[in-house]
PDB file of C-alpha atoms in Angstrom:
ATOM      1  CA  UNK A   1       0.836 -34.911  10.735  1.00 67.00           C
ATOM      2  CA  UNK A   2       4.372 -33.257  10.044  1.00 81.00           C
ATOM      3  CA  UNK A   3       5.445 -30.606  12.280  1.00 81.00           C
ATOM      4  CA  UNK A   4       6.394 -28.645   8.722  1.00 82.00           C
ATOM      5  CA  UNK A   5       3.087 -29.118   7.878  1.00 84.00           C
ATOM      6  CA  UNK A   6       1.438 -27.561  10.284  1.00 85.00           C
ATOM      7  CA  UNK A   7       4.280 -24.886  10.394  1.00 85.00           C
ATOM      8  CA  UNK A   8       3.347 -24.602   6.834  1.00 86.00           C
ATOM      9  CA  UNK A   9      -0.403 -24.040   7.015  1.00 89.00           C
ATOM     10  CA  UNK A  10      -0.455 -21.726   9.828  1.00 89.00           C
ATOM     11  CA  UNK A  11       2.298 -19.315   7.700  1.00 88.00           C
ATOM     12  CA  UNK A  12       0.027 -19.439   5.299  1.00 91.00           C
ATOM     13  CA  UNK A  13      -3.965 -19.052   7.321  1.00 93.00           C
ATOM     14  CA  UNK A  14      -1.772 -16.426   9.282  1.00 91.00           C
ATOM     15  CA  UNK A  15      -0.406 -14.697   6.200  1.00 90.00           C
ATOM     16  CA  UNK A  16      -3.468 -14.476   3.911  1.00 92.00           C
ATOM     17  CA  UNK A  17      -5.513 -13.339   7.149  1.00 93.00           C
ATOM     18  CA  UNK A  18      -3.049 -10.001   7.599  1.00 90.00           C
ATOM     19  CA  UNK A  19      -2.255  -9.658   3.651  1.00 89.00           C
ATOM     20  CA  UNK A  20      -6.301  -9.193   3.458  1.00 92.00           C
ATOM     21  CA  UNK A  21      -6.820  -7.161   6.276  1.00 91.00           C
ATOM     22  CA  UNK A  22      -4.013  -4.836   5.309  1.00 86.00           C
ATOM     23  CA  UNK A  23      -5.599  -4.662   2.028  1.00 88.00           C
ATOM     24  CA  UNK A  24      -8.861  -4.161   3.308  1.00 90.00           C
ATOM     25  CA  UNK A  25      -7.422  -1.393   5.406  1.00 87.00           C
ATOM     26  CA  UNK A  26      -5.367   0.541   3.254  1.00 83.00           C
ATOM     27  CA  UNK A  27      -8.380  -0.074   0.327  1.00 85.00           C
ATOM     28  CA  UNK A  28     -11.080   2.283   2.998  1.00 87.00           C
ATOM     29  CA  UNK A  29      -9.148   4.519   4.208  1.00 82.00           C
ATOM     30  CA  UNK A  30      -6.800   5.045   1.050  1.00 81.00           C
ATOM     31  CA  UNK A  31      -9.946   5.985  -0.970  1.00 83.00           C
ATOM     32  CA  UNK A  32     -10.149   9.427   0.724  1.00 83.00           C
ATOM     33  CA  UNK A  33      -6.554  10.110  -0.319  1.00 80.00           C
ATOM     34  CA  UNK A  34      -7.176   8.813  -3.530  1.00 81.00           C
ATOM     35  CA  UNK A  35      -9.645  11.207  -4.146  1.00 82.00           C
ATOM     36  CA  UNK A  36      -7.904  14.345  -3.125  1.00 80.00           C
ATOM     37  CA  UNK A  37      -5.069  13.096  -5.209  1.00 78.00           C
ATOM     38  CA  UNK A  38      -7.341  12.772  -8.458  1.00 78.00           C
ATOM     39  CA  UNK A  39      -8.840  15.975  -7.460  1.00 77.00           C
ATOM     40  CA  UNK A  40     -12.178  14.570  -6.371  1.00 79.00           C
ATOM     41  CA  UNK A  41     -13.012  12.133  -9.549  1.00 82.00           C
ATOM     42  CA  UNK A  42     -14.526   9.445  -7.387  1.00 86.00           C
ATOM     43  CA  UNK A  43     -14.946   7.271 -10.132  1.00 90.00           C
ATOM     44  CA  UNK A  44     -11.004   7.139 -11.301  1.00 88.00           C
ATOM     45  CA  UNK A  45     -10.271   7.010  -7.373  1.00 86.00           C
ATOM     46  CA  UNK A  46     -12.464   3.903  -7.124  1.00 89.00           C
ATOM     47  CA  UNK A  47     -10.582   2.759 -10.429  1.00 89.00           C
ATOM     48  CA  UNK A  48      -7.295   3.580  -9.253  1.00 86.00           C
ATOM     49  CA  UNK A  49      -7.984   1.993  -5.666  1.00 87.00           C
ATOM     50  CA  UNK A  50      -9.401  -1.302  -6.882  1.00 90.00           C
ATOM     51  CA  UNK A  51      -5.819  -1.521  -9.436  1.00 89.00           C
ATOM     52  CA  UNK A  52      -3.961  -0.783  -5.927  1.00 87.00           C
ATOM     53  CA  UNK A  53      -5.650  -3.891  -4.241  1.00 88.00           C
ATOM     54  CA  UNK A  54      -5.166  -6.184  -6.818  1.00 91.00           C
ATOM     55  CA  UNK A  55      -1.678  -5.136  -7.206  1.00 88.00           C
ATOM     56  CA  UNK A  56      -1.036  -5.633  -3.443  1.00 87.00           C
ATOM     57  CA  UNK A  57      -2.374  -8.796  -3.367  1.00 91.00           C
ATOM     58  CA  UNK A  58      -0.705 -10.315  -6.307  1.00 91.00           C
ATOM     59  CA  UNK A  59       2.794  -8.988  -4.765  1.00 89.00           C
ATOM     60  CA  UNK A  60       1.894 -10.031  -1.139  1.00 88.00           C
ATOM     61  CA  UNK A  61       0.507 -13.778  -2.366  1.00 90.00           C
ATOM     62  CA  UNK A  62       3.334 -14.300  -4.482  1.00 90.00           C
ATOM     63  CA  UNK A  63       5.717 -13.427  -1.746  1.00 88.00           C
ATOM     64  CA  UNK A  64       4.075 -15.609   0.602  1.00 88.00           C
ATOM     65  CA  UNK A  65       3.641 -18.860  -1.920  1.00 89.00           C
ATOM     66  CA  UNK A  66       7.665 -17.999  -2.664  1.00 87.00           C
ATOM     67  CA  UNK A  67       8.791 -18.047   0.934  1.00 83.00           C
ATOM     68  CA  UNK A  68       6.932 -20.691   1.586  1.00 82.00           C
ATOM     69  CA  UNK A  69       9.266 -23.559   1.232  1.00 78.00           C
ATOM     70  CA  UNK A  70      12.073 -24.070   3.319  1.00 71.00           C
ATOM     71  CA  UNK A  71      15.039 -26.199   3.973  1.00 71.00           C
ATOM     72  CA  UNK A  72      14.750 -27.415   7.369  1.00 73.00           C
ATOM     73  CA  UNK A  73      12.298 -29.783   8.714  1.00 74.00           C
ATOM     74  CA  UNK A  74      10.529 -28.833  12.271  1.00 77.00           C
ATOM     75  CA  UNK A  75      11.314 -31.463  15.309  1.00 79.00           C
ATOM     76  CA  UNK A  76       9.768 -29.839  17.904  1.00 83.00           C
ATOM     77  CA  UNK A  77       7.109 -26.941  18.937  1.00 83.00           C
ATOM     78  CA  UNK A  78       9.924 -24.502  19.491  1.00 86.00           C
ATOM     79  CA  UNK A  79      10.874 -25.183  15.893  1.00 83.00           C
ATOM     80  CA  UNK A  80       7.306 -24.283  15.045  1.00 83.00           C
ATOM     81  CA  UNK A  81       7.264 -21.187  16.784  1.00 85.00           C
ATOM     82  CA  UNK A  82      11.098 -19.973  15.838  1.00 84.00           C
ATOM     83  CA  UNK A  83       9.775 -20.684  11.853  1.00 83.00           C
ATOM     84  CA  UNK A  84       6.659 -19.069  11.654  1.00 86.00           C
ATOM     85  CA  UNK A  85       8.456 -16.327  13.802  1.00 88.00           C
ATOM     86  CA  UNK A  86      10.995 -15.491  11.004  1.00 86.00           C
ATOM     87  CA  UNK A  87       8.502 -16.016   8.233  1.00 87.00           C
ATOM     88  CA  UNK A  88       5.673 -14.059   9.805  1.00 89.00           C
ATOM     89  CA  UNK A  89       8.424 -11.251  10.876  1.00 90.00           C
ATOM     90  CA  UNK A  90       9.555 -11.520   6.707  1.00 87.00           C
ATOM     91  CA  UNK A  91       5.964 -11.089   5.484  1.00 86.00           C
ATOM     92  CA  UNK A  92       5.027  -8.274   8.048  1.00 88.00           C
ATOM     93  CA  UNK A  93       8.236  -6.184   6.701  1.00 91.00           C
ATOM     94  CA  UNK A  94       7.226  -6.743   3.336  1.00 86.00           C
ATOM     95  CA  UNK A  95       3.678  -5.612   3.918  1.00 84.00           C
ATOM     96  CA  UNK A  96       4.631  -2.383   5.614  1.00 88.00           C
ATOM     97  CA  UNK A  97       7.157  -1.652   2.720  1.00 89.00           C
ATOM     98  CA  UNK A  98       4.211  -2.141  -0.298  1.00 83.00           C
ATOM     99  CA  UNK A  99       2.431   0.282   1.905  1.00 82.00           C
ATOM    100  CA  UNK A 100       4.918   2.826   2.254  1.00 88.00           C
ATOM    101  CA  UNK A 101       5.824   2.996  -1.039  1.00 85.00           C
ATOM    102  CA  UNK A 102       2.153   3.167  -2.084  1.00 78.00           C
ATOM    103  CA  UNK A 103       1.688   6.034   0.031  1.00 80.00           C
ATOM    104  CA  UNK A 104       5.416   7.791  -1.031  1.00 86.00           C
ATOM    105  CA  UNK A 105       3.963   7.333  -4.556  1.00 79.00           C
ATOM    106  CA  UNK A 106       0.555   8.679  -4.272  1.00 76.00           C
ATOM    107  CA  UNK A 107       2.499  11.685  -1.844  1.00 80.00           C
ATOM    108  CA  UNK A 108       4.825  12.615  -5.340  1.00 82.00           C
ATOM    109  CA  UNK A 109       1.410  12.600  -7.114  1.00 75.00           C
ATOM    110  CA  UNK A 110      -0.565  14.810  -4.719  1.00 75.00           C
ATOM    111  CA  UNK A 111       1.919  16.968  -4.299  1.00 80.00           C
ATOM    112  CA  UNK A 112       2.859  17.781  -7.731  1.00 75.00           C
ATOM    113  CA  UNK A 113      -0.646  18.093  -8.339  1.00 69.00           C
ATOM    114  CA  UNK A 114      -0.884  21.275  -5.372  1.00 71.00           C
ATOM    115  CA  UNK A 115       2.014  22.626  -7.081  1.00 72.00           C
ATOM    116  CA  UNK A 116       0.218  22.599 -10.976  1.00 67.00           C
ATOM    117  CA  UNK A 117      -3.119  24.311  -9.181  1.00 65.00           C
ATOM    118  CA  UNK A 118      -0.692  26.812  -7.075  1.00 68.00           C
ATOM    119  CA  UNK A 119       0.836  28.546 -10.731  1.00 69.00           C
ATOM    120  CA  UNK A 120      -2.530  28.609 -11.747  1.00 65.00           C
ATOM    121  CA  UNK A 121      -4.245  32.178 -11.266  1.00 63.00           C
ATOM    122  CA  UNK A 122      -7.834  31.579  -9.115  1.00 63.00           C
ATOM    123  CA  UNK A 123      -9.340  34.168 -11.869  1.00 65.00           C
ATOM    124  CA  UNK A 124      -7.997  34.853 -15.646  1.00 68.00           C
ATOM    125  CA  UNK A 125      -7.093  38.332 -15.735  1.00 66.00           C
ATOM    126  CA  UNK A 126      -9.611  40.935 -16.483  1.00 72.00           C
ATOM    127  CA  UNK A 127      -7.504  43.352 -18.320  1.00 70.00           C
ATOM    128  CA  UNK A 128      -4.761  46.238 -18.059  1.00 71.00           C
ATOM    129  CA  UNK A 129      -4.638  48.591 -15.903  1.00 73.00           C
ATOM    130  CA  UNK A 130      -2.278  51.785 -16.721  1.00 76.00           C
ATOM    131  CA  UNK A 131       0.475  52.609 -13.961  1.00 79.00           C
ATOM    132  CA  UNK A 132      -0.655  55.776 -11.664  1.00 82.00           C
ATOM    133  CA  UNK A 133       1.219  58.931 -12.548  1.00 82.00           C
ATOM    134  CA  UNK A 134       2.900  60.383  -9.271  1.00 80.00           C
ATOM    135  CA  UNK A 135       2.748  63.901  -9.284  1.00 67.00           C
TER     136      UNK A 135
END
């Protein structure tokens, strides 16, 4: 077998592997988040979450099958190694940057939501009351 070809299928095994566990990760223990975010509606914070996951993994695959290809042919082990290096390295950046702007997005979203329930008054306002006359 090709040296490219094993390059090839171990980018990939090695890819899919972290591109699910990320998912898998960020899916648990973004739920809690979620929910504070949607102010406790577990069911649209389920919803939401599940959209997230698919959405990862159709940007993370689609990355992966894209850099997939390359130019050179591997010759040797070191080749191997220096290739799924850079690819790996590629993926792994991309990864962390879905997840960070998942998280900046959902941050804008929280936070504007604290701001909405801060103007809010905990209790409607019972009535008038008349200034005190200083004597």
């Amino acid at each position: 077998m090709d040296r490219t070809v094993i390059a090839y299928v171990i980018y990939l095994v090695v890819s899919i592997g972290l591109t699910v566990w990320v998912a898998r990760t960020l899916s648990r223990n973004g739920r809690v988040f979620l929910s504070d975010v949607l102010h406790g509606d577990e069911k649209l914070a389920d919803a939401v979450n599940h959209l997230l996951v698919v959405g990862f993994y159709l940007v993370n695959f689609g990355f992966v099958a894209l850099y997939l290809s390359d130019d050179d042919t591997v010759t040797d082990t070191r080749g191997v190694f220096e290739a799924l290096s850079a690819k790996l390295g590629v993926v792994l950046l991309v990864l962390g940057v879905m997840h960070l702007a998942n998280v900046y997005v959902l941050n804008r979203i929280r936070r504007r939501g604290m701001t909405q329930r801060e103007q809010n008054p905990p209790v409607p306002p019972q009535g008038w009351t008349a200034p005190a006359v200083q004597a």
